[in-house]
Structure formats: structure tokens, C-alpha cells
Amino acid sequence: MAKAQKTFTCSACGASSSKWSGRCEACGEWNTISEDTPLSAGPATKSLGGTRGASITLTDLSTEEAPPPRTECGVGELDRVLGGGLVPGSAILVGGDPGIGKSTLLLQAAARFAQVGLPTIYVSGEEASAQVRMRAQRLGLTDAPVRLAAETNLRDILTTLDAERPALAIIDSIQTMWADNVDSAPGSVSQVRAAAHELTTFAKKRGISVILVGHVTKEGQIAGPRVVEHMVDTVLYFEGERGHQFRILRAVKNRFGPADEIGVFEMTGAGLSEVVNPSALFLSDREDPAPGSVVFAGIEGTRPVLVELQALVAPSPHSQPRRSVLGWDSGRLAMILAVLEARCGIPFAGLDVYLNVAGGMKISEPAADLAVAAALLSAREDASIPKDTVVFGEISLSGALRPVGQTENRLKEAQKLGFTSAIAPTRSKTGSGSGLNVQKMSDLAGFVGEIFGAG
Ligand code: TYD
Ligand code: MG
């Protein structure tokens, strides 16, 4: 019988090799290489201590199971992002820049869940208990029945959780946790991976929900190559601009609900308060229409959100004109500038272009294309788009306008906020209900001619 080929794996970087060595050639770490022992290896005949696993039970797809019961904490913005409340035994990662408000959000959430009857434990690895208590006092949460600990030793934490059996455990943060069976410093990739793995499998086994806080590193990743994201059921990012008081909690992955759902909060002196009508907030400081300002009727998750796009176009003193974007994809901006030039004969050469999404919002929908084009044109031609108009639609490379999803919801939201007309692609399914005057356009050149009287 042919001898099975041995393989070796580095525990630090995951590189595999065919022979053992003291130092990993891929990452340079010492003593990290060990032989793999594949689970499927070994003859079945080995009876005592056999290497074969037990047979598992297979079911069919029609097996009926009741949907998991969820608990809502009463903060609507959080419950919705979770997909309609907290699922028992689920593992949730909340990522975000340091100082954005993760600990504040989760202390408030812990208090709410505890108040609606879920036994909740909050473990802080970053702050002393006294500090957390001071924050709780400032947030007016001292009456909430949350149990608190300041600890980083994962073995002790797991033992305690096993004994206490809370319904929810919050671990702030995963980077400070220390698993003593892993030989590297807290915060390193292998520690974070091990800690997250222990906590998520523990959550599943005991039916305890865990929320892990993860700091995003400079590269925009949660320590290590997104090692934690795939282990958990739900990944939420807490985002916002430092200068702005809004914070957006965004679901980027959710096994129990729609991804891309957002919850909007405002950071106040007494913690985070929910913003129930974000459109009104994002448009609140809008003055009379200035050239370059356009309102885009967007959809975030299941909810329509109106945001203002602002563009500035000015002659450039540089040989390489500037293209500066905040809250929108710069590649997509380049594409729209190219389409405007190639299909409508409107060049932006020699002009600096600045594009902003107001309020620190980030938009990723292609449906914003037409609104971006409108903002750019409006800035370039120094002509305002009427104040009561919203714009949406996708632009293709040919310059044609493509209809986008959820047109009716976009129009309804606009109407609710007092807008009276909309510019949208032809073939948009506007339905009958909308009271807005919808101008339908089939291509970008037609739009330019109609709105700016050029073409
Ligand atoms: P924090 O929750 O500690 O951030 P993270 O855990 O993400 O690192 O939030 C820190 C910031 O929030 C800090 O700059 C102060 C501000 N803050 C308020 O504005 N109001 C408050 O009530 C609280 C508790 C914090
Ligand atoms: Mg914190």
C-alpha cells in the first residue's frame, strides 16, 4: 500500500509544506510548524482508539423546525439590524474604529437586554470595572441588572459563563482576550482566532448568545485577515465620522436576517440615542439648493434613506486634476466622469472634482449613479437642481439609464419628506401609489439636455 503523503502547516500564517522545518518559510515565525493529522486518515479496522469518526445522522430538507425565538431589546435600530432581535446561541461581531462608540453601544444594549429579562454578563478586557460603572452612571443605566467583570483570561471567563449560564455575554474586546493554550501575545492573529473560535463554539453548545467587540485595524480589517468574520453568524460594523455625531450600525453579514441593514444612532452627552427617521437627519441642514447639491433616494437594507450628494467642480491648478470622494466609490466616480465625457461630450479635463455624501454616510448602491452625475453636472454648469426633486438610477457604460430596485419605496420616502418630483430611469416600476411627479429618462444625454439645456 502506498504511504500517505505527510503535510505540515504553520500555525501562525496557515502556509502548508511537505516537510517539517523549525522556521516557517512563508512568514518567518519559529516553531510554528506541526504535522497535520487529517480527520479522515487511518484504517477503519483500528478498533481501540480508532482514528475514524462516528457516523452522523442525516436528515432531509423538509425537516420542520420552528424559527428560533428572538428577543427584542426595544432599541428599534439595533433590533432591526440584528434581523428582528437577538437569536439565542448566536455569535455576533461588532467591529469599528477605536473610539467610535462600540463600548457605549454595547453597554446600553446589555442594559436593555437585561431589562427585558435576558440574564446578561458584560466582560470588559479594556477598562476596569470602576470605569465601566462610571460610564453606566453617565448613561443612567446603574439600575439595569447587568453582571459586570473586568477580565482577559479566556479560560476563567469560559468557566464563569459555564457556571452562570447567562443568555447573553458581551466580550469587549476580542483583541484583549488571552487564551493560555496559545503561545502568542493577546491581539495577535492566532490569539484572536483561538479566542473567537472558543467563544463561538461555546455559544453554540450552551445556547448563550455572545457579542464580540473587534477593533478595526488601520488596514480596515478586524485583527488578522478577517479571521473572526467567518466564524460568527452576524457581522456588524459601527461607522461614523469623528466630526459628526451620527453613527451607523451596518450589518455586513447576517445568517438570521438581511445584510446591508442599517441602524442610525446619534452620539449625545448621555450616550447613543436612536434616530428613527434618518432621512430627515441627513437632510436637516439643507439650505436653498446650491449648485452641486442633489438629493439621492437610496435604499439601505430594507429601508429607504434620502441623502444629499454634494459636488464641487473647479479649474485645477495642477497638471493632474484632483478627484476627491467621500462616502462613495472613487472608481465609480471615474466611470461616471468617463461616461459624461464619452457619451455626452462633457469633459472634466483640467477640472478638480470633489464629491461628498453629506452627514458621513457611505453609499455603495449603483442606483446613486444618476444622482452623482446630476451633482457633477450641476456643479460644473453652476445650475441648481430644483429643491423638491430626488434623483436615482444606474448608468451603464453606454450612457443608458437602467432601472433600479425598490423604486416605489424610494418614491414613498421622498413624498413623506415633502419632495414633489423625481428623476428616474424609464422602465422604473413606479407603481400607482406615488403622488410624485416622476420624470423618466432613458439615457444620460437626454437627461443632460432636459435638465441643463445642453447635450
Ligand atoms: P467608546 O464607546 O469608548 O468607543 P469604543 O469602545 O468604540 O472605543 O466611545 C468613546 C467616545 O464616545 C468618546 O470619544 C466619548 C464619546 N461618548 C459620548 O460622546 N457620550 C457618552 O455618553 C459616552 C459614554 C461616550
Ligand atoms: Mg471600547
Coordinates of C-alpha atoms and ligand atoms in Angstrom, one line a residue:
M1 CA 0.0 0.0 0.0
A2 CA 1.3 3.5 -0.9
K3 CA 2.4 5.5 2.1
A4 CA 0.2 8.6 2.7
Q5 CA 1.9 11.9 2.0
K6 CA 2.5 13.8 5.1
T7 CA 1.7 17.5 5.2
F8 CA 2.7 20.3 7.7
T9 CA 1.0 23.5 8.5
C10 CA 2.3 26.8 10.1
S11 CA 0.0 27.8 12.9
A12 CA 0.9 31.5 12.5
C13 CA 0.2 32.0 8.8
G14 CA -1.5 28.8 7.7
A15 CA 1.1 28.1 5.0
S16 CA 1.4 24.3 4.2
S17 CA 4.5 22.5 3.3
S18 CA 5.6 18.9 2.6
K19 CA 8.3 18.7 5.2
W20 CA 8.9 19.9 8.7
S21 CA 11.3 22.8 9.5
G22 CA 12.0 24.9 12.6
R23 CA 11.1 28.1 10.8
C24 CA 8.2 28.9 8.5
E25 CA 9.5 29.9 5.1
A26 CA 6.3 31.9 4.4
C27 CA 6.1 34.1 7.5
G28 CA 9.5 33.6 9.2
E29 CA 8.0 32.5 12.5
W30 CA 9.9 29.9 14.6
N31 CA 8.4 26.7 16.0
T32 CA 5.0 27.1 14.4
I33 CA 5.1 24.2 12.0
S34 CA 3.4 20.9 13.0
E35 CA 2.3 17.8 11.2
D36 CA -1.3 17.6 10.1
T37 CA -3.4 14.7 11.2
P38 CA -6.3 14.5 8.8
L39 CA -9.5 13.5 10.4
S40 CA -10.3 11.1 7.6
A41 CA -7.0 9.3 7.9
G42 CA -6.4 5.8 9.3
P43 CA -7.8 2.4 8.6
A44 CA -11.3 1.8 9.8
T45 CA -10.2 -1.5 11.4
K46 CA -8.3 0.2 14.1
S47 CA -10.8 -0.6 16.8
L48 CA -9.4 0.8 20.0
G49 CA -8.7 4.5 19.8
G50 CA -9.6 4.2 16.1
T51 CA -9.0 7.3 14.0
R52 CA -12.3 7.1 12.2
G53 CA -15.1 9.3 13.4
A54 CA -18.6 8.2 14.2
S55 CA -21.4 8.3 11.6
I56 CA -23.6 11.3 11.8
T57 CA -27.3 11.4 11.3
L58 CA -28.5 12.8 8.0
T59 CA -31.9 14.4 7.6
D60 CA -33.8 15.7 4.6
L61 CA -34.6 19.3 3.6
S62 CA -38.2 19.1 4.6
T63 CA -37.4 18.7 8.3
E64 CA -39.5 21.2 10.0
E65 CA -38.0 23.3 12.8
A66 CA -39.6 26.2 14.4
P67 CA -37.8 29.5 13.7
P68 CA -35.5 30.5 16.6
P69 CA -37.3 32.6 19.1
R70 CA -35.8 36.1 19.2
T71 CA -35.6 38.7 21.9
E72 CA -36.0 42.3 21.1
C73 CA -34.3 44.8 23.4
G74 CA -36.6 47.6 22.5
V75 CA -34.0 49.7 20.7
G76 CA -35.6 49.5 17.3
E77 CA -32.5 50.5 15.4
L78 CA -30.5 47.7 17.0
D79 CA -33.2 45.0 16.8
R80 CA -33.7 45.6 13.1
V81 CA -30.0 45.4 12.3
L82 CA -29.9 42.1 14.2
G83 CA -32.7 40.9 11.8
G84 CA -35.5 41.3 14.3
G85 CA -34.0 40.8 17.7
L86 CA -31.3 38.6 19.2
V87 CA -31.3 34.9 18.3
P88 CA -30.3 32.6 21.2
G89 CA -26.9 30.9 20.8
S90 CA -25.9 33.3 18.1
A91 CA -22.4 34.8 17.8
I92 CA -22.2 38.4 16.7
L93 CA -19.2 40.5 15.9
V94 CA -19.4 44.3 16.3
G95 CA -16.4 45.9 14.6
G96 CA -15.4 49.6 14.3
D97 CA -12.6 52.1 14.8
P98 CA -11.3 52.7 18.3
G99 CA -13.3 55.5 19.9
I100 CA -16.3 55.3 17.6
G101 CA -18.7 54.2 20.5
K102 CA -18.7 50.4 20.5
S103 CA -18.4 50.1 24.2
T104 CA -21.1 52.7 24.7
L105 CA -23.5 51.0 22.3
L106 CA -22.9 47.5 23.9
L107 CA -23.2 48.7 27.5
Q108 CA -26.6 50.3 26.5
A109 CA -27.6 47.1 24.7
A110 CA -26.6 45.0 27.6
A111 CA -28.7 47.1 29.9
R112 CA -31.7 46.9 27.6
F113 CA -31.5 43.1 27.1
A114 CA -31.1 42.7 30.9
Q115 CA -34.1 44.9 31.5
V116 CA -36.3 42.8 29.1
G117 CA -35.3 39.7 31.1
L118 CA -32.2 38.2 29.5
P119 CA -29.5 37.4 32.1
T120 CA -26.6 39.4 30.7
I121 CA -22.9 39.4 31.5
Y122 CA -20.6 42.2 30.3
V123 CA -16.9 41.4 30.3
S124 CA -14.5 44.2 29.7
G125 CA -10.9 43.4 28.9
E126 CA -10.1 47.1 28.2
E127 CA -11.5 49.0 31.1
A128 CA -11.6 48.5 34.9
S129 CA -14.9 47.7 36.4
A130 CA -14.9 51.1 38.0
Q131 CA -14.6 52.8 34.6
V132 CA -17.5 50.8 33.2
R133 CA -19.6 51.6 36.2
M134 CA -18.8 55.3 35.8
R135 CA -19.9 55.1 32.2
A136 CA -23.1 53.3 33.2
Q137 CA -23.8 56.1 35.7
R138 CA -23.3 58.7 33.0
L139 CA -25.7 56.7 30.7
G140 CA -28.2 56.4 33.5
L141 CA -28.0 52.6 33.5
T142 CA -27.0 51.8 37.0
D143 CA -30.4 50.1 37.8
A144 CA -30.1 47.6 34.9
P145 CA -29.4 44.0 36.2
V146 CA -26.2 43.5 34.1
R147 CA -23.4 41.5 35.7
L148 CA -20.0 43.0 35.1
A149 CA -16.5 41.7 35.1
A150 CA -13.1 43.1 34.1
E151 CA -11.1 40.1 32.9
T152 CA -9.0 39.0 30.0
N153 CA -8.2 35.3 30.8
L154 CA -10.4 33.4 28.5
R155 CA -10.2 30.1 30.5
D156 CA -11.6 31.9 33.6
I157 CA -14.2 33.7 31.5
L158 CA -15.5 30.5 29.9
T159 CA -15.6 28.7 33.3
T160 CA -17.6 31.6 34.8
L161 CA -20.0 31.7 31.8
D162 CA -20.5 28.0 32.1
A163 CA -21.4 28.3 35.7
E164 CA -23.5 31.4 35.5
R165 CA -25.3 30.4 32.2
P166 CA -26.4 33.9 31.1
A167 CA -28.5 34.3 28.0
L168 CA -26.1 36.9 26.6
A169 CA -22.4 37.5 27.1
I170 CA -20.7 40.6 25.7
I171 CA -16.9 40.4 25.3
D172 CA -15.2 43.8 24.9
S173 CA -12.9 43.3 23.1
I174 CA -11.8 40.1 21.4
Q175 CA -8.3 41.6 20.9
T176 CA -7.7 41.8 24.6
M177 CA -8.7 38.2 25.3
W178 CA -5.9 35.8 26.2
A179 CA -6.2 32.1 25.6
D180 CA -3.4 30.5 27.7
N181 CA -3.2 27.4 25.4
V182 CA -2.0 29.6 22.5
D183 CA 1.6 30.7 22.7
S184 CA 1.4 34.3 21.4
A185 CA 0.5 37.8 22.7
P186 CA -3.1 39.0 23.1
G187 CA -4.2 40.8 19.9
S188 CA -2.1 38.6 17.6
V189 CA -3.9 36.8 14.8
S190 CA -3.6 33.4 16.4
Q191 CA -4.9 34.6 19.8
V192 CA -7.8 36.4 18.2
R193 CA -8.6 33.4 16.1
A194 CA -8.4 31.0 19.1
A195 CA -10.4 33.2 21.4
A196 CA -13.1 33.8 18.8
H197 CA -13.3 30.1 18.0
E198 CA -13.6 29.1 21.7
L199 CA -16.3 31.7 22.3
T200 CA -18.4 31.0 19.2
T201 CA -18.3 27.2 19.7
F202 CA -19.1 27.7 23.4
A203 CA -22.1 29.9 22.4
K204 CA -23.5 27.2 20.1
K205 CA -23.0 24.4 22.5
R206 CA -24.6 26.2 25.5
G207 CA -27.2 28.3 23.7
I208 CA -25.6 31.5 25.0
S209 CA -25.5 34.4 22.7
V210 CA -22.2 36.2 22.5
I211 CA -21.4 39.6 21.2
L212 CA -17.7 40.1 20.4
V213 CA -16.3 43.6 20.1
G214 CA -13.5 43.9 17.5
H215 CA -11.3 46.9 16.8
V216 CA -10.7 47.5 13.2
T217 CA -7.0 47.9 12.4
K218 CA -5.6 50.6 10.2
E219 CA -6.0 48.4 7.1
G220 CA -9.7 48.3 7.8
Q221 CA -9.7 44.7 9.0
I222 CA -10.6 43.2 12.3
A223 CA -7.3 41.9 13.5
G224 CA -5.9 39.4 11.1
P225 CA -7.2 38.6 7.7
R226 CA -10.9 38.8 8.8
V227 CA -10.3 35.7 10.8
V228 CA -13.3 36.3 13.0
E229 CA -15.9 37.3 10.4
H230 CA -16.5 33.8 9.0
M231 CA -16.8 32.2 12.5
V232 CA -19.7 34.3 13.6
D233 CA -23.3 34.4 12.5
T234 CA -23.6 38.1 12.2
V235 CA -21.1 40.8 11.5
L236 CA -22.0 44.4 12.3
Y237 CA -19.8 47.4 11.7
F238 CA -20.2 50.6 13.7
E239 CA -19.2 53.5 11.5
G240 CA -19.2 57.3 11.5
E241 CA -17.1 60.3 11.0
R242 CA -15.3 61.7 14.1
G243 CA -16.6 65.2 13.4
H244 CA -20.2 64.1 13.0
Q245 CA -22.5 62.9 15.8
F246 CA -24.2 60.2 13.7
R247 CA -23.2 56.6 14.0
I248 CA -24.3 53.9 11.6
L249 CA -24.5 50.3 12.6
R250 CA -24.4 48.2 9.4
A251 CA -25.0 44.5 9.0
V252 CA -22.5 43.2 6.5
K253 CA -23.3 39.6 7.2
N254 CA -26.3 38.1 8.9
R255 CA -27.3 34.4 9.0
F256 CA -30.6 35.4 10.7
G257 CA -31.7 38.5 8.7
P258 CA -31.0 40.7 5.7
A259 CA -27.4 42.0 5.2
D260 CA -26.9 45.7 4.4
E261 CA -29.5 46.7 7.0
I262 CA -28.5 49.9 8.9
G263 CA -29.4 51.4 12.2
V264 CA -28.7 55.0 12.8
F265 CA -27.7 56.5 16.1
E266 CA -26.7 59.9 17.4
M267 CA -23.8 60.2 20.0
T268 CA -25.0 62.6 22.7
G269 CA -23.7 63.6 26.1
A270 CA -25.8 60.8 27.5
G271 CA -24.8 58.0 25.2
L272 CA -26.2 56.9 21.9
S273 CA -29.8 57.7 21.0
E274 CA -31.6 56.1 18.1
V275 CA -32.5 58.1 15.0
V276 CA -35.8 56.8 13.9
N277 CA -36.0 59.0 10.7
P278 CA -32.5 59.1 9.3
S279 CA -33.6 60.8 6.0
A280 CA -34.8 63.9 8.0
L281 CA -31.5 63.9 9.8
F282 CA -29.3 63.6 6.7
L283 CA -31.2 66.4 5.0
S284 CA -31.9 68.5 8.1
D285 CA -29.3 71.2 7.5
R286 CA -30.0 71.6 3.8
E287 CA -30.4 75.1 2.8
D288 CA -31.7 76.5 -0.5
P289 CA -30.4 74.4 -3.4
A290 CA -26.8 75.2 -4.1
P291 CA -25.3 74.2 -7.4
G292 CA -23.8 70.7 -7.0
S293 CA -26.3 69.6 -4.4
V294 CA -28.6 66.7 -5.3
V295 CA -30.8 64.5 -3.1
F296 CA -30.5 60.8 -3.8
A297 CA -33.3 58.5 -2.9
G298 CA -31.4 55.4 -1.7
I299 CA -32.1 52.1 0.0
E300 CA -30.1 50.8 2.9
G301 CA -31.0 47.2 3.6
T302 CA -34.8 47.2 3.8
R303 CA -35.2 50.9 4.4
P304 CA -35.3 53.9 2.1
V305 CA -32.9 56.7 3.1
L306 CA -32.6 60.0 1.4
V307 CA -29.1 61.6 1.4
E308 CA -27.7 64.7 -0.1
L309 CA -24.8 64.4 -2.5
Q310 CA -22.6 67.5 -2.9
A311 CA -20.2 68.1 -5.7
L312 CA -17.7 70.9 -6.4
V313 CA -16.0 71.3 -9.8
A314 CA -13.3 74.0 -10.1
P315 CA -10.5 74.8 -12.6
S316 CA -7.4 72.8 -11.5
P317 CA -4.0 74.5 -10.9
H318 CA -2.4 71.0 -11.2
S319 CA -1.4 69.1 -14.3
Q320 CA -3.1 66.1 -12.8
P321 CA -6.5 67.4 -11.6
R322 CA -7.8 66.1 -8.3
R323 CA -10.6 63.6 -7.8
S324 CA -11.6 63.5 -4.2
V325 CA -14.5 61.4 -2.9
L326 CA -16.0 60.9 0.5
G327 CA -18.7 58.2 1.1
W328 CA -18.8 56.9 -2.5
D329 CA -16.5 54.7 -4.6
S330 CA -13.8 56.6 -6.4
G331 CA -13.6 54.0 -9.2
R332 CA -17.3 54.5 -9.8
L333 CA -16.8 58.3 -9.9
A334 CA -14.1 57.9 -12.6
M335 CA -16.6 55.7 -14.6
I336 CA -19.3 58.4 -14.4
L337 CA -16.9 61.1 -15.5
A338 CA -15.8 59.0 -18.4
V339 CA -19.4 58.3 -19.5
L340 CA -20.2 62.0 -19.2
E341 CA -17.2 62.8 -21.5
A342 CA -17.6 60.0 -24.0
R343 CA -21.4 59.8 -24.3
C344 CA -22.5 63.4 -23.6
G345 CA -19.4 65.3 -24.8
I346 CA -18.9 67.0 -21.4
P347 CA -15.2 66.9 -20.5
F348 CA -13.9 67.2 -16.9
A349 CA -10.2 67.5 -18.0
G350 CA -8.4 70.4 -16.3
L351 CA -11.1 70.5 -13.6
D352 CA -10.7 69.4 -10.0
V353 CA -13.7 67.3 -8.8
Y354 CA -14.8 66.9 -5.2
L355 CA -17.8 64.6 -4.3
N356 CA -19.2 64.3 -0.8
V357 CA -22.0 62.3 0.7
A358 CA -23.4 64.6 3.4
G359 CA -23.6 63.6 7.0
G360 CA -20.8 61.0 6.9
M361 CA -23.0 58.4 5.2
K362 CA -21.4 55.8 2.9
I363 CA -23.3 54.8 -0.2
S364 CA -22.5 51.7 -2.2
E365 CA -25.6 51.4 -4.4
P366 CA -25.1 51.8 -8.2
A367 CA -28.5 53.4 -8.0
A368 CA -26.7 56.6 -6.9
D369 CA -25.0 56.9 -10.4
L370 CA -27.5 59.3 -11.8
A371 CA -27.6 61.4 -8.7
V372 CA -23.8 61.6 -8.8
A373 CA -23.9 62.6 -12.4
A374 CA -26.5 65.2 -11.7
A375 CA -24.4 66.7 -8.8
L376 CA -21.3 66.8 -11.0
L377 CA -23.2 68.5 -13.9
S378 CA -25.0 70.9 -11.6
A379 CA -21.6 71.9 -10.1
R380 CA -19.9 72.2 -13.5
E381 CA -22.7 74.2 -15.1
D382 CA -23.4 76.2 -11.9
A383 CA -27.1 75.4 -12.2
S384 CA -29.2 74.1 -9.4
I385 CA -31.4 71.0 -9.4
P386 CA -34.8 72.0 -8.1
K387 CA -35.0 71.7 -4.3
D388 CA -38.0 69.4 -4.3
T389 CA -36.6 66.8 -6.6
V390 CA -35.0 63.4 -5.8
V391 CA -32.8 61.5 -8.3
F392 CA -31.9 57.9 -8.7
G393 CA -30.9 55.4 -11.4
E394 CA -27.9 53.3 -12.6
I395 CA -25.8 54.5 -15.5
S396 CA -24.4 51.9 -17.9
L397 CA -21.2 52.4 -19.9
S398 CA -23.2 53.1 -23.0
G399 CA -24.8 56.1 -21.2
A400 CA -28.2 54.3 -20.9
L401 CA -30.1 54.6 -17.7
R402 CA -31.1 51.4 -16.0
P403 CA -34.0 51.0 -13.6
V404 CA -33.1 50.0 -10.0
G405 CA -34.9 48.0 -7.4
Q406 CA -37.5 49.2 -4.9
T407 CA -38.5 52.3 -6.9
E408 CA -41.8 52.6 -5.1
N409 CA -40.2 52.6 -1.6
R410 CA -37.8 55.3 -2.7
L411 CA -40.6 57.5 -4.1
K412 CA -42.8 56.9 -1.0
E413 CA -40.0 58.1 1.3
A414 CA -39.4 61.1 -0.8
Q415 CA -43.0 62.0 -0.7
K416 CA -43.1 61.6 3.1
L417 CA -40.3 64.1 3.4
G418 CA -42.1 66.7 1.3
F419 CA -40.5 66.2 -2.1
T420 CA -42.7 66.6 -5.1
S421 CA -40.8 65.3 -8.1
A422 CA -38.3 62.6 -9.0
I423 CA -36.0 61.9 -11.9
A424 CA -35.7 58.2 -12.6
P425 CA -34.8 55.8 -15.5
T426 CA -37.5 54.8 -18.0
R427 CA -38.9 51.4 -17.2
S428 CA -38.8 52.1 -13.5
K429 CA -41.7 50.3 -11.8
T430 CA -43.2 53.3 -10.1
G431 CA -46.5 51.7 -9.3
S432 CA -49.6 53.7 -9.0
G433 CA -49.5 54.9 -5.4
S434 CA -46.8 57.6 -5.6
G435 CA -48.1 61.1 -5.7
L436 CA -44.7 62.4 -7.1
N437 CA -44.3 63.8 -10.5
V438 CA -41.8 61.3 -11.9
Q439 CA -39.7 62.4 -14.9
K440 CA -38.5 59.3 -16.7
M441 CA -35.3 59.4 -18.8
S442 CA -33.8 56.7 -21.0
D443 CA -30.2 57.9 -21.3
L444 CA -27.7 60.3 -19.8
A445 CA -27.5 62.5 -22.8
G446 CA -31.3 63.0 -22.7
F447 CA -31.1 63.8 -19.0
V448 CA -28.4 66.4 -19.7
G449 CA -30.4 68.0 -22.4
E450 CA -33.6 68.1 -20.4
I451 CA -32.2 69.3 -17.1
F452 CA -29.3 71.5 -18.2
G453 CA -30.4 72.5 -21.7
A454 CA -27.2 71.2 -23.2
G455 CA -26.3 67.9 -24.8
Ligands
TYD1 P1 -16.4 54.2 23.3 O1 -17.7 53.5 23.5 O2 -15.4 54.1 24.4 O3 -15.7 53.8 22.0 P2 -15.0 52.3 21.5 O4 -15.5 51.3 22.5 O5 -15.6 52.1 20.2 O6 -13.6 52.5 21.5 O7 -16.8 55.7 23.0 C1 -15.9 56.7 23.2 C2 -16.3 58.0 22.7 O8 -17.7 58.3 22.9 C3 -15.6 59.0 23.4 O9 -14.9 59.9 22.5 C4 -16.6 59.8 24.2 C5 -17.9 59.5 23.5 N1 -19.0 59.5 24.4 C6 -20.0 60.5 24.3 O10 -19.9 61.4 23.5 N2 -21.1 60.4 25.1 C7 -21.3 59.4 26.0 O11 -22.3 59.4 26.7 C8 -20.2 58.4 26.1 C9 -20.3 57.3 27.1 C10 -19.2 58.5 25.3
MG2 MG -14.3 50.3 23.9

